[in-house]
Coordinates of C-alpha atoms in Angstrom, one line a residue:
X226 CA -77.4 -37.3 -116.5
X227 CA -77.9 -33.6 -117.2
X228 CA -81.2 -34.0 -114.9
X229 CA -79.3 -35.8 -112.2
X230 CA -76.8 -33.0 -112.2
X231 CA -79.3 -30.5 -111.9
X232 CA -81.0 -31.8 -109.2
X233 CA -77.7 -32.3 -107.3
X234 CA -76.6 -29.0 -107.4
X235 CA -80.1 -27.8 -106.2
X236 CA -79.5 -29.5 -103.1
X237 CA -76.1 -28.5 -102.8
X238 CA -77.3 -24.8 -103.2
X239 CA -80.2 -25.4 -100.6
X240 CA -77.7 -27.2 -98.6
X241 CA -75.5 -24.0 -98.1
X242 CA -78.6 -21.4 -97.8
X243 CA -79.4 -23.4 -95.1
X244 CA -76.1 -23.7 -93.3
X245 CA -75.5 -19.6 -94.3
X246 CA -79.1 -18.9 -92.5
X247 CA -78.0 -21.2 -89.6
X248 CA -75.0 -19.4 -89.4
X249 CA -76.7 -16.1 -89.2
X250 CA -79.4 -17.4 -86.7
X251 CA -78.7 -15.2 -83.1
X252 CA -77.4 -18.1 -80.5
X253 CA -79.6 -18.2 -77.8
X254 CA -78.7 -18.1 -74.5
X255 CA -80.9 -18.3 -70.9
X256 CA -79.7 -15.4 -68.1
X257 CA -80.8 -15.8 -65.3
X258 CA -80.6 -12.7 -62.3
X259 CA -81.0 -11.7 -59.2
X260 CA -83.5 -8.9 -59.9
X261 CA -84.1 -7.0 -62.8
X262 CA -84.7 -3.9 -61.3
X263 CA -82.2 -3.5 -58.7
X264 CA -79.6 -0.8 -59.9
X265 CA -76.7 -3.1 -59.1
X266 CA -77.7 -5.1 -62.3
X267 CA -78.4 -1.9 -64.7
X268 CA -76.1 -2.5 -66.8
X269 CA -77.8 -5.8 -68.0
X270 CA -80.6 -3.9 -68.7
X271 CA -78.9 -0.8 -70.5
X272 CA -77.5 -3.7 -73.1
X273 CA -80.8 -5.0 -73.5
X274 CA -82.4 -2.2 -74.9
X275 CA -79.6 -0.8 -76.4
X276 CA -79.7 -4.0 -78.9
X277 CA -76.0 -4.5 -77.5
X278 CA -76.8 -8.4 -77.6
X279 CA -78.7 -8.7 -81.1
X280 CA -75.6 -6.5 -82.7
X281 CA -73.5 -9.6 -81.3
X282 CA -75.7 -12.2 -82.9
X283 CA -77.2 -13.5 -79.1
X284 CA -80.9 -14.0 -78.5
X285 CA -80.6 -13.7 -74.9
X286 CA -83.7 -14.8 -72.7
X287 CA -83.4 -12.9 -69.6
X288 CA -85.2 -14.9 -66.2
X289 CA -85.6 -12.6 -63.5
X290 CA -85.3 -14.6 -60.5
X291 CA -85.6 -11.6 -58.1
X292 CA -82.5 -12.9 -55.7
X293 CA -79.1 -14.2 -55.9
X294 CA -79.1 -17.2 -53.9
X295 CA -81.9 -18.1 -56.8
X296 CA -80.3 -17.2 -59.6
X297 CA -77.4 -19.3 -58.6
X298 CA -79.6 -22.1 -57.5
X299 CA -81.0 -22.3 -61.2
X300 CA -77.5 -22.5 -62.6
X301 CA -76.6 -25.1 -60.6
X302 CA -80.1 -27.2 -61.4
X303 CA -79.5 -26.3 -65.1
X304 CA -82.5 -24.3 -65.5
X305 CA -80.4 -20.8 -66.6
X306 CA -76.8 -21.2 -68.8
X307 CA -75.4 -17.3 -67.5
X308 CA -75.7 -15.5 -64.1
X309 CA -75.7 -11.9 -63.6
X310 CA -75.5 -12.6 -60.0
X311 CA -72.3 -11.1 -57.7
X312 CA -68.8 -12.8 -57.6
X313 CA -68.8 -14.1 -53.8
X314 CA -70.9 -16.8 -55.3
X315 CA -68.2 -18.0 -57.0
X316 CA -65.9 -18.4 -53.9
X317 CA -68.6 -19.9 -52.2
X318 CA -69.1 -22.7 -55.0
X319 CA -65.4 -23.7 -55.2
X320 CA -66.0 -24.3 -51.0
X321 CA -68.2 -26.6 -52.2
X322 CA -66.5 -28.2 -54.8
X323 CA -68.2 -27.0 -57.4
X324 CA -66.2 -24.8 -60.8
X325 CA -68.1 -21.5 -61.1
X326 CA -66.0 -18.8 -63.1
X327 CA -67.1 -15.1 -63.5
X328 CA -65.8 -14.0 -67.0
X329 CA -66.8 -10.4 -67.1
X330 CA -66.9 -7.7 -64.0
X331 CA -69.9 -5.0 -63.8
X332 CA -69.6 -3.8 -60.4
X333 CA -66.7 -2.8 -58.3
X334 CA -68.6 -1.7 -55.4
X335 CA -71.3 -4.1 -53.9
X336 CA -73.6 -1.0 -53.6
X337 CA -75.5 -2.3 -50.8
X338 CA -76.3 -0.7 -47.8
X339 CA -77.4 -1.7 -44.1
X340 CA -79.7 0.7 -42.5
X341 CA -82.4 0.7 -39.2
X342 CA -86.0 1.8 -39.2
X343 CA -85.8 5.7 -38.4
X344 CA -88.5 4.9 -35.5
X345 CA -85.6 2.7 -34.3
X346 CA -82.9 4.8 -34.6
X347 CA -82.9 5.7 -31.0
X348 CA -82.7 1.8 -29.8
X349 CA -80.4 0.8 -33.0
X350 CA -77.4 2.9 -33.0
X351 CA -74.7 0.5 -34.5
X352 CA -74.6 -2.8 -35.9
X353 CA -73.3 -4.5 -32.2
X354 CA -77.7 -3.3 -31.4
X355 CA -79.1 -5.3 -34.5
X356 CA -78.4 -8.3 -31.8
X357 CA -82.2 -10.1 -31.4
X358 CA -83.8 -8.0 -34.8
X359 CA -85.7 -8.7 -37.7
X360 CA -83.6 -8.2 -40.7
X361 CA -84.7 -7.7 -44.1
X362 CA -82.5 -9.3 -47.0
X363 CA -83.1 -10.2 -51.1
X364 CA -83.4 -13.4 -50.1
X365 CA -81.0 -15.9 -47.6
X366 CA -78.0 -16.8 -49.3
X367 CA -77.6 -14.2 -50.7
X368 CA -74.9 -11.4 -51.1
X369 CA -76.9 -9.3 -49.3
X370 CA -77.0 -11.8 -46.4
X371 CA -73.5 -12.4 -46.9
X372 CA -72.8 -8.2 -46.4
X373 CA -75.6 -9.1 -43.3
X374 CA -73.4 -11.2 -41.8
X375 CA -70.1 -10.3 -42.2
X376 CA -70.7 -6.6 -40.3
X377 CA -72.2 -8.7 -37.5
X378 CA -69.1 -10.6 -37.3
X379 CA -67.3 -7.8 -37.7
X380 CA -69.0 -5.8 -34.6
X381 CA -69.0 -8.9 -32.2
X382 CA -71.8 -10.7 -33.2
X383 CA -73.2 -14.1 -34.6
X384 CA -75.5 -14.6 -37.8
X385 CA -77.4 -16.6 -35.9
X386 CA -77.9 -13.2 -33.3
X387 CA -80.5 -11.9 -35.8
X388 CA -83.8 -13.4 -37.7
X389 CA -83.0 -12.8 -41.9
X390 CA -86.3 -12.2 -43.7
X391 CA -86.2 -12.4 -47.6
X392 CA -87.8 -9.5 -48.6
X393 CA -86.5 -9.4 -52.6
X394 CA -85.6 -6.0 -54.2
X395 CA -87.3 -2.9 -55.3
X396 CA -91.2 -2.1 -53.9
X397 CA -91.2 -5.2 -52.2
X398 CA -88.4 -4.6 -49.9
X399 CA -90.0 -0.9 -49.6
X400 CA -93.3 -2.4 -48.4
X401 CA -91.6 -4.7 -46.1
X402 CA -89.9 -1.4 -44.3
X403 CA -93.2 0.4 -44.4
X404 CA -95.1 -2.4 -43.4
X405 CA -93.0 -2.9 -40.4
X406 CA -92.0 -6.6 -41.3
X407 CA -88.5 -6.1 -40.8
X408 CA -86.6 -3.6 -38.3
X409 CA -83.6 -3.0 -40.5
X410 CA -83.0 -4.3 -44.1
X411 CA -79.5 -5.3 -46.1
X412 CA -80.5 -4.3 -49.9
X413 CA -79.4 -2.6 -52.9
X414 CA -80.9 0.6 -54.7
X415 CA -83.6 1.6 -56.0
X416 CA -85.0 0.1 -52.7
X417 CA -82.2 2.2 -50.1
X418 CA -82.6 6.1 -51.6
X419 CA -86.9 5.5 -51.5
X420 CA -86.9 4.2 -48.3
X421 CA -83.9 7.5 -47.3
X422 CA -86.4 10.0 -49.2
X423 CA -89.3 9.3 -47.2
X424 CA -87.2 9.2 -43.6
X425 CA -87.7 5.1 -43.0
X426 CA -84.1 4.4 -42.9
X427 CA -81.3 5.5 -41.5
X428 CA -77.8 4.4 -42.8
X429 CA -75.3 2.3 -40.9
X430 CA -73.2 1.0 -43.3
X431 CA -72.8 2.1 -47.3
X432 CA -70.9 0.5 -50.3
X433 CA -72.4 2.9 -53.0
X434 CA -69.0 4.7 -53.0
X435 CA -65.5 4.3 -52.9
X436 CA -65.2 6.4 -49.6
X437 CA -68.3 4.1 -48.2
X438 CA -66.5 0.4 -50.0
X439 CA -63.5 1.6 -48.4
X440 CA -64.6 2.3 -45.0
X441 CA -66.6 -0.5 -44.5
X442 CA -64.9 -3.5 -46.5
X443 CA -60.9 -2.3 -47.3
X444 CA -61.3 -1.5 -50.8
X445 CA -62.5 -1.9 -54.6
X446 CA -64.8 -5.5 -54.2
X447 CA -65.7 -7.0 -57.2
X448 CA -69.6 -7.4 -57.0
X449 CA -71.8 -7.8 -59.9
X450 CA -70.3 -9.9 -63.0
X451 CA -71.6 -12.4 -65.2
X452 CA -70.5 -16.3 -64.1
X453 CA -71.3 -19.5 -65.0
X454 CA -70.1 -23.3 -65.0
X455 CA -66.5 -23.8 -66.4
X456 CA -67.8 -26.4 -68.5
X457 CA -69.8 -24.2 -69.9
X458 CA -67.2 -21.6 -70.6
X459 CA -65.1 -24.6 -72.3
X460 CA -67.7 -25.4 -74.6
X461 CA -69.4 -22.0 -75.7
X462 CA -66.1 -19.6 -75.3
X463 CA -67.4 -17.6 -78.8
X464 CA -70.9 -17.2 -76.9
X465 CA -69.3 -16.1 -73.7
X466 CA -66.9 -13.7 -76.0
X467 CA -70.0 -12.2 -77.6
X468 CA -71.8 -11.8 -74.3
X469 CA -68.6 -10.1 -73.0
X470 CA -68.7 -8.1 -76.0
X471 CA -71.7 -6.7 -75.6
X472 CA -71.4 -5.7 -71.4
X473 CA -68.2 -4.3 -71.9
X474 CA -69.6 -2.1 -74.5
X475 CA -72.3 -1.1 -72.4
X476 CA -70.2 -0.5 -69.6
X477 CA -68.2 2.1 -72.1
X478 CA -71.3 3.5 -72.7
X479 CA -72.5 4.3 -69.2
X480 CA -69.3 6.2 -68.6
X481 CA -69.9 10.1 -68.6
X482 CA -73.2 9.8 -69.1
X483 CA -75.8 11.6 -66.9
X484 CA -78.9 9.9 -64.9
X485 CA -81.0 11.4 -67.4
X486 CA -79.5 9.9 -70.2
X487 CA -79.4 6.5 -68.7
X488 CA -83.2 7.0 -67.4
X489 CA -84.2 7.1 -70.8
X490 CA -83.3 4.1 -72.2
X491 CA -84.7 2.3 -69.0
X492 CA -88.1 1.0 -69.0
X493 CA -90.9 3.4 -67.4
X494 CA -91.6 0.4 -64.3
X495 CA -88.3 1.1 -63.3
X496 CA -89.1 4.1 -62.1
X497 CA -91.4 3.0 -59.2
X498 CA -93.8 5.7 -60.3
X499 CA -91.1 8.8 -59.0
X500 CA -88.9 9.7 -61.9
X501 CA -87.1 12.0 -60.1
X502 CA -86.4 10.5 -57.2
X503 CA -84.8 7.1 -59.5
X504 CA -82.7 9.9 -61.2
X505 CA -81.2 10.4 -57.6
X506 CA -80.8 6.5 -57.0
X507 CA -78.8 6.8 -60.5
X508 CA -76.4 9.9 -59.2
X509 CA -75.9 7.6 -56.3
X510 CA -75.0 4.5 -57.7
X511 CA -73.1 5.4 -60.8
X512 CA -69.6 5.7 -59.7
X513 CA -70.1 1.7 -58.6
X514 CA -70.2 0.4 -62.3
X515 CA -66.5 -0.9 -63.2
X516 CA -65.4 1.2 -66.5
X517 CA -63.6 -1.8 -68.2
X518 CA -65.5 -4.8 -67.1
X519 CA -62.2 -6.1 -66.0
X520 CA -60.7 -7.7 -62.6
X521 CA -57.9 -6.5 -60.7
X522 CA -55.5 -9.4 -59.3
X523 CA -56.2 -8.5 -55.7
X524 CA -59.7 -7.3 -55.1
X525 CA -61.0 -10.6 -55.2
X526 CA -59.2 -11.4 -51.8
X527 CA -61.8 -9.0 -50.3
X528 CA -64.8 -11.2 -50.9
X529 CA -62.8 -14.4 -49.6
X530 CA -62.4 -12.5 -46.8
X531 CA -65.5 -11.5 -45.9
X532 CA -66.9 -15.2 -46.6
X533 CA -64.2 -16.5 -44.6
X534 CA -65.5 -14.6 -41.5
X535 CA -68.5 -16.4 -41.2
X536 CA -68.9 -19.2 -43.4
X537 CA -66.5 -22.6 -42.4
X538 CA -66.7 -24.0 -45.6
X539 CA -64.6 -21.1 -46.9
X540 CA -62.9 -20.6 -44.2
X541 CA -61.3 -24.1 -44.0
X542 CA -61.3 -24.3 -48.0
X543 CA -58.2 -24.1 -49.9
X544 CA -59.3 -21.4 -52.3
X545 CA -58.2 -21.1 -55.6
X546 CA -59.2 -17.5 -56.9
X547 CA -57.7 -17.5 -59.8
X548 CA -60.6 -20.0 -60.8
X549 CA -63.2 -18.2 -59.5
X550 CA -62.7 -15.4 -62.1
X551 CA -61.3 -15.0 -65.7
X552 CA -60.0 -11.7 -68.2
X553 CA -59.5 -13.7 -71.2
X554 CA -62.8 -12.4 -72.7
X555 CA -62.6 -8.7 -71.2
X556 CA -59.0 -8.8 -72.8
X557 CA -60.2 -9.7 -76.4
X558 CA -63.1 -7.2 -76.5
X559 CA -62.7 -4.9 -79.7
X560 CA -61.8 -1.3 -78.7
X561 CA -64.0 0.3 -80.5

């Protein structure tokens, strides 16, 4: 009897070591994004190495994907659980009939830029000129082809009045301005102040500020967040808290904190082999990065907007947007 007892309580003991170490095993979780590198997704990065995620108890296995319209297309398939992708995609889903719910807010500001080849300047003096050009985007579908599109509309034109090209982010959509692929080029830094350092590019329309987001779009626009399905939401809200937990914090982070300081917590590929000049792309593309990870209740209408000048299924959509996007999680984040 004493034996039996003995042996019972050994597996009781081994029963609850096993259920404490599962407890304390990090939940994994598969990001996917719409390119690593490009600025517009830092912050991702700046939790990454900060150890932001593992402090939350998240083992988070990051899948570049190199373009938006990819990264959501792997959600949808089920290959990714997370985006850090931009919010129109949300807007776009619902259109579509599918329940896509961005639950924390990076960027305020798109932060991408429309610019000509400098040896086209003379020919391509406004957007109205882009009529019957190649254009370089991250990929079709994506925000940057929505940005694309909706200054064509804007300035009397048609999507269909230009040829998109996907040229991803970073040196590849550098090479495909050098390499005269393209003749103008919709992307996002560290790609835009390269391509203005060297004189390819000139600048025709700029949502790295709050002057440029308010000239060219109305306002703040909520850009890069974190979405995913609302199922998935439903059944993991403690994961999504503790991913939300850990952006937020590095979003507190960023905030007063020089290029330099930010550079050196980045890896060195980041770079592009030009340290100073990504210190520069930093300068220009910190005052995008939302301070509180948080959504205001009417920059959202900006995006639906936009979408709804040149995409039917939005425009003839009865759009819900207070689906599309959620502050329960931003709210609950420790202020610490």
């Amino acid at each position: 009897m004493k034996r039996l007892f003995l042996t019972a309580l050994v597996s009781f003991l081994a029963l609850g070591m096993s259920l404490a170490e599962a407890q304390a095993a990090p939940k994994r979780v598969v990001l996917g994004v719409g390119g690593k590198t490009a600025v517009v997704y830092l912050p991702l990065t700046v939790v990454e190495r900060l150890g932001f995620f593992k402090e939350e108890g998240l083992d988070v296995v990051i899948q570049d994907l190199q373009a938006g319209s990819r990264a959501l297309q792997a959600l949808v398939g089920g290959s990714v659980e997370v985006v850090m992708g931009f919010y129109d995609h949300t807007i776009q889903m619902q259109a579509q009939g599918r329940d896509i719910v961005a639950f924390v807010q990076v960027g305020r500001y798109p932060a991408i830029v429309l610019g000509v080849r400098t040896d086209l300047a003379d020919q391509v003096r406004s957007i109205a000129d882009l009529k019957g050009r190649k254009v370089g985007v991250t990929a079709p579908g994506s925000s940057t082809h929505f940005f694309l599109n909706y200054l064509l509309v804007k300035n009397g034109l048609k999507p269909a009045d230009v040829s998109v090209i996907g040229v991803s982010v970073g040196a590849q959509a550098v090479a495909a301005v050098q390499n005269r692929q393209v003749e103008a080029l919709s992307n996002v830094e560290p790609a835009i102040t390269l391509l203005e350092e060297r004189g390819l590019i000139k600048v025709l329309a700029d949502t790295r500020s709050t002057k440029g987001t308010r000239e060219v779009l109305g306002g703040e626009y909520p850009a890069a967040v974190l979405y995913t399905t609302r199922a998935w939401l439903e059944r993991n809200p403690d994961t999504a808290q503790r991913l939300v937990n850990a952006m937020v914090r590095g979003l507190r982070w960023m905030q007063g904190k020089t290029p330099e300081e930010i550079a050196a917590v980045l890896p060195e590929e980041y770079f592009l082999g030009d340290r100073a000049l990504y210190l520069k792309v930093l300068k220009n593309s910190l005052e995008a990065f939302s301070p509180t990870g948080r959504f205001s209740d009417t920059a959202p209408l900006r995006p639906l907007t936009v979408l709804s000048a040149f995409d039917p299924n939005v425009a003839r959509a009865k759009i819900d947007l207070k689906r599309t996007y959620t502050n329960e999680f931003v709210d609950r984040v420790p202020k610490r």
